[in-house]
PDB file of C-alpha atoms in Angstrom:
ATOM      1  CA  MET A   1     146.973 184.632 101.318  1.00 51.00           C
ATOM      2  CA  GLN A   2     144.498 183.315  98.776  1.00 57.00           C
ATOM      3  CA  PHE A   3     142.411 181.820 101.618  1.00 49.00           C
ATOM      4  CA  ASN A   4     142.278 185.212 103.422  1.00 53.00           C
ATOM      5  CA  PHE A   5     141.125 186.936 100.232  1.00 51.00           C
ATOM      6  CA  LEU A   6     138.295 184.407  99.716  1.00 50.00           C
ATOM      7  CA  LEU A   7     137.247 184.732 103.358  1.00 48.00           C
ATOM      8  CA  LEU A   8     137.179 188.537 103.105  1.00 48.00           C
ATOM      9  CA  ALA A   9     135.223 188.428  99.821  1.00 54.00           C
ATOM     10  CA  GLY A  10     132.688 186.040 101.374  1.00 55.00           C
ATOM     11  CA  LEU A  11     132.180 188.265 104.414  1.00 51.00           C
ATOM     12  CA  LEU A  12     131.669 191.346 102.273  1.00 52.00           C
ATOM     13  CA  ALA A  13     129.143 189.566 100.071  1.00 54.00           C
ATOM     14  CA  ALA A  14     127.186 188.276 103.076  1.00 52.00           C
ATOM     15  CA  THR A  15     126.918 191.666 104.775  1.00 50.00           C
ATOM     16  CA  SER A  16     125.921 193.599 101.655  1.00 49.00           C
ATOM     17  CA  VAL A  17     122.958 191.319 100.830  1.00 48.00           C
ATOM     18  CA  GLY A  18     120.925 192.268 103.917  1.00 49.00           C
ATOM     19  CA  ALA A  19     121.931 195.921 104.047  1.00 47.00           C
ATOM     20  CA  THR A  20     119.466 198.652 103.097  1.00 45.00           C
ATOM     21  CA  PRO A  21     120.736 202.125 102.227  1.00 44.00           C
ATOM     22  CA  LEU A  22     119.778 204.647 104.922  1.00 45.00           C
ATOM     23  CA  ASP A  23     118.444 207.270 102.521  1.00 48.00           C
ATOM     24  CA  GLU A  24     115.881 204.966 100.861  1.00 46.00           C
ATOM     25  CA  PRO A  25     112.657 204.200 102.780  1.00 44.00           C
ATOM     26  CA  ASN A  26     111.704 200.555 102.993  1.00 45.00           C
ATOM     27  CA  ASP A  27     108.280 199.218 102.029  1.00 44.00           C
ATOM     28  CA  LEU A  28     106.925 199.373 105.587  1.00 43.00           C
ATOM     29  CA  GLN A  29     107.877 203.045 106.008  1.00 42.00           C
ATOM     30  CA  GLU A  30     106.177 204.007 102.747  1.00 42.00           C
ATOM     31  CA  ARG A  31     102.895 202.362 103.756  1.00 41.00           C
ATOM     32  CA  GLN A  32     102.868 203.956 107.219  1.00 48.00           C
ATOM     33  CA  THR A  33     103.491 207.500 106.000  1.00 43.00           C
ATOM     34  CA  PRO A  34     100.138 209.281 105.425  1.00 45.00           C
ATOM     35  CA  PRO A  35      99.747 211.349 102.259  1.00 43.00           C
ATOM     36  CA  PRO A  36     100.145 215.112 102.647  1.00 41.00           C
ATOM     37  CA  PRO A  37      96.878 217.076 103.009  1.00 44.00           C
ATOM     38  CA  PRO A  38      95.519 218.986 100.002  1.00 44.00           C
ATOM     39  CA  ASP A  39      96.669 222.590  99.670  1.00 42.00           C
ATOM     40  CA  GLN A  40      93.243 224.207  99.763  1.00 43.00           C
ATOM     41  CA  PRO A  41      89.762 223.314 101.065  1.00 42.00           C
ATOM     42  CA  GLY A  42      87.543 221.837  98.399  1.00 46.00           C
ATOM     43  CA  GLN A  43      90.487 220.246  96.590  1.00 46.00           C
ATOM     44  CA  GLN A  44      90.481 216.508  95.961  1.00 47.00           C
ATOM     45  CA  ASN A  45      92.650 214.478  98.283  1.00 48.00           C
ATOM     46  CA  PRO A  46      94.662 211.432  97.080  1.00 53.00           C
ATOM     47  CA  SER A  47      91.755 209.055  97.826  1.00 54.00           C
ATOM     48  CA  GLY A  48      89.634 210.958  95.278  1.00 53.00           C
ATOM     49  CA  GLN A  49      87.218 212.385  97.855  1.00 54.00           C
ATOM     50  CA  GLN A  50      86.612 216.103  98.005  1.00 58.00           C
ATOM     51  CA  ASP A  51      87.539 217.822 101.265  1.00 80.00           C
ATOM     52  CA  GLN A  52      84.821 220.011 102.735  1.00 90.00           C
ATOM     53  CA  PRO A  53      85.659 223.473 104.093  1.00 95.00           C
ATOM     54  CA  THR A  54      85.133 224.172 107.797  1.00 95.00           C
ATOM     55  CA  LEU A  55      83.593 227.021 109.776  1.00 96.00           C
ATOM     56  CA  SER A  56      84.875 227.182 113.377  1.00 97.00           C
ATOM     57  CA  MET A  57      82.424 228.640 115.885  1.00 97.00           C
ATOM     58  CA  PHE A  58      83.426 230.145 119.258  1.00 98.00           C
ATOM     59  CA  ASP A  59      81.141 231.045 122.142  1.00 97.00           C
ATOM     60  CA  GLY A  60      83.522 233.815 123.279  1.00 97.00           C
ATOM     61  CA  ARG A  61      84.730 236.981 121.580  1.00 94.00           C
ATOM     62  CA  SER A  62      87.755 236.992 119.260  1.00 93.00           C
ATOM     63  CA  GLY A  63      87.997 233.219 118.950  1.00 94.00           C
ATOM     64  CA  SER A  64      87.887 232.440 122.668  1.00 96.00           C
ATOM     65  CA  GLY A  65      85.810 230.003 124.680  1.00 97.00           C
ATOM     66  CA  GLU A  66      84.434 226.663 123.571  1.00 98.00           C
ATOM     67  CA  THR A  67      84.778 225.745 119.907  1.00 98.00           C
ATOM     68  CA  LEU A  68      82.805 223.720 117.376  1.00 98.00           C
ATOM     69  CA  ASP A  69      84.008 222.994 113.823  1.00 97.00           C
ATOM     70  CA  LEU A  70      81.283 222.524 111.211  1.00 97.00           C
ATOM     71  CA  THR A  71      82.034 221.273 107.709  1.00 96.00           C
ATOM     72  CA  PHE A  72      79.817 222.605 104.955  1.00 96.00           C
ATOM     73  CA  GLN A  73      79.178 222.483 101.243  1.00 97.00           C
ATOM     74  CA  PRO A  74      79.788 225.877  99.602  1.00 97.00           C
ATOM     75  CA  GLY A  75      76.546 227.627  98.663  1.00 97.00           C
ATOM     76  CA  ARG A  76      74.326 225.405 100.820  1.00 98.00           C
ATOM     77  CA  CYS A  77      72.635 226.371 104.072  1.00 99.00           C
ATOM     78  CA  ARG A  78      73.869 224.724 107.265  1.00 98.00           C
ATOM     79  CA  ASN A  79      71.906 224.833 110.528  1.00 98.00           C
ATOM     80  CA  PHE A  80      73.720 225.004 113.851  1.00 98.00           C
ATOM     81  CA  PRO A  81      73.340 221.956 116.105  1.00 98.00           C
ATOM     82  CA  PRO A  82      70.812 222.484 118.947  1.00 98.00           C
ATOM     83  CA  GLU A  83      73.474 223.092 121.617  1.00 98.00           C
ATOM     84  CA  TRP A  84      74.993 225.929 119.536  1.00 98.00           C
ATOM     85  CA  ARG A  85      71.811 227.818 118.619  1.00 97.00           C
ATOM     86  CA  ASN A  86      71.863 231.393 119.944  1.00 97.00           C
ATOM     87  CA  ARG A  87      75.363 230.839 121.341  1.00 97.00           C
ATOM     88  CA  MET A  88      78.080 231.889 118.844  1.00 97.00           C
ATOM     89  CA  SER A  89      79.967 235.157 119.488  1.00 97.00           C
ATOM     90  CA  SER A  90      82.794 234.803 116.935  1.00 96.00           C
ATOM     91  CA  PHE A  91      83.889 232.440 114.166  1.00 96.00           C
ATOM     92  CA  SER A  92      86.620 231.731 111.667  1.00 95.00           C
ATOM     93  CA  LYS A  93      85.809 231.110 108.046  1.00 93.00           C
ATOM     94  CA  PRO A  94      87.869 229.678 105.201  1.00 91.00           C
ATOM     95  CA  GLN A  95      90.180 232.152 103.513  1.00 87.00           C
ATOM     96  CA  ASN A  96      88.640 233.894 100.471  1.00 88.00           C
ATOM     97  CA  SER A  97      85.093 232.806 101.321  1.00 92.00           C
ATOM     98  CA  ARG A  98      81.965 234.921 101.788  1.00 94.00           C
ATOM     99  CA  CYS A  99      79.695 233.871 104.640  1.00 96.00           C
ATOM    100  CA  THR A 100      76.255 234.975 105.783  1.00 97.00           C
ATOM    101  CA  LEU A 101      74.872 234.293 109.265  1.00 98.00           C
ATOM    102  CA  TYR A 102      71.114 234.055 109.807  1.00 98.00           C
ATOM    103  CA  SER A 103      69.017 234.555 112.941  1.00 98.00           C
ATOM    104  CA  ARG A 104      66.727 231.604 112.140  1.00 98.00           C
ATOM    105  CA  ARG A 105      67.177 228.049 110.981  1.00 98.00           C
ATOM    106  CA  ASP A 106      67.262 227.190 107.253  1.00 99.00           C
ATOM    107  CA  CYS A 107      69.017 230.504 106.424  1.00 99.00           C
ATOM    108  CA  ARG A 108      66.017 232.716 107.158  1.00 99.00           C
ATOM    109  CA  GLY A 109      65.477 235.800 109.265  1.00 98.00           C
ATOM    110  CA  ASN A 110      67.892 238.656 109.949  1.00 98.00           C
ATOM    111  CA  ARG A 111      71.308 238.248 108.373  1.00 97.00           C
ATOM    112  CA  SER A 112      74.844 239.533 108.586  1.00 96.00           C
ATOM    113  CA  PHE A 113      77.413 239.372 105.749  1.00 95.00           C
ATOM    114  CA  TYR A 114      81.141 238.610 106.063  1.00 94.00           C
ATOM    115  CA  GLN A 115      83.157 239.258 102.905  1.00 90.00           C
ATOM    116  CA  THR A 116      86.246 237.487 101.550  1.00 83.00           C
ATOM    117  CA  ASP A 117      88.665 240.205 102.681  1.00 78.00           C
ATOM    118  CA  MET A 118      87.596 240.114 106.343  1.00 74.00           C
ATOM    119  CA  THR A 119      89.926 238.851 109.045  1.00 70.00           C
ATOM    120  CA  PHE A 120      90.409 235.197 109.907  1.00 80.00           C
ATOM    121  CA  ILE A 121      88.480 235.519 113.210  1.00 89.00           C
ATOM    122  CA  CYS A 122      85.212 237.377 112.696  1.00 91.00           C
ATOM    123  CA  SER A 123      83.186 238.867 115.535  1.00 92.00           C
ATOM    124  CA  VAL A 124      79.456 238.343 115.095  1.00 94.00           C
ATOM    125  CA  ARG A 125      77.758 241.705 114.541  1.00 91.00           C
ATOM    126  CA  ASP A 126      74.480 243.286 113.407  1.00 89.00           C
ATOM    127  CA  GLY A 127      72.665 242.089 116.531  1.00 92.00           C
ATOM    128  CA  LEU A 128      73.340 238.410 115.799  1.00 95.00           C
ATOM    129  CA  ALA A 129      75.875 237.768 118.571  1.00 94.00           C
ATOM    130  CA  GLU A 130      74.476 234.809 120.499  1.00 95.00           C
ATOM    131  CA  ARG A 131      71.427 234.855 118.193  1.00 97.00           C
ATOM    132  CA  ALA A 132      72.615 233.120 114.994  1.00 98.00           C
ATOM    133  CA  ASN A 133      71.104 229.747 114.067  1.00 98.00           C
ATOM    134  CA  SER A 134      72.339 228.987 110.532  1.00 98.00           C
ATOM    135  CA  PHE A 135      74.899 230.060 107.930  1.00 98.00           C
ATOM    136  CA  ARG A 136      75.838 229.837 104.268  1.00 98.00           C
ATOM    137  CA  CYS A 137      79.370 230.296 102.876  1.00 96.00           C
ATOM    138  CA  GLN A 138      80.603 230.449  99.287  1.00 93.00           C
TER     139      GLN A 138
END
């Protein structure tokens, strides 16, 4: 009887040493899990770098067609890449941002304003559909 008790105690001790509770992640799982993204554009991410907001351009109406995402610094002019000059028909801007589209590069020429309360997908208007070449958002 005493021998059976020692054998049972030894088996229990051996199996509990290598066991890991299921609800606790091990070291490998913690390193492979990416950090969650910041809540809002422009907020610092865990690496200390500031995320840049994005303007998504579409060559079709109402967010259709080919798409190009351009990051930008708020308040600074951003020119469209050559293949997207005079091409954009609609775009989406960051929530609560004001954007201005310009007919010429370097934020010059005719312009069209898009306020903070406008919809997520904006149709290009004021004669700038397929004629915009730069933008500035704040």
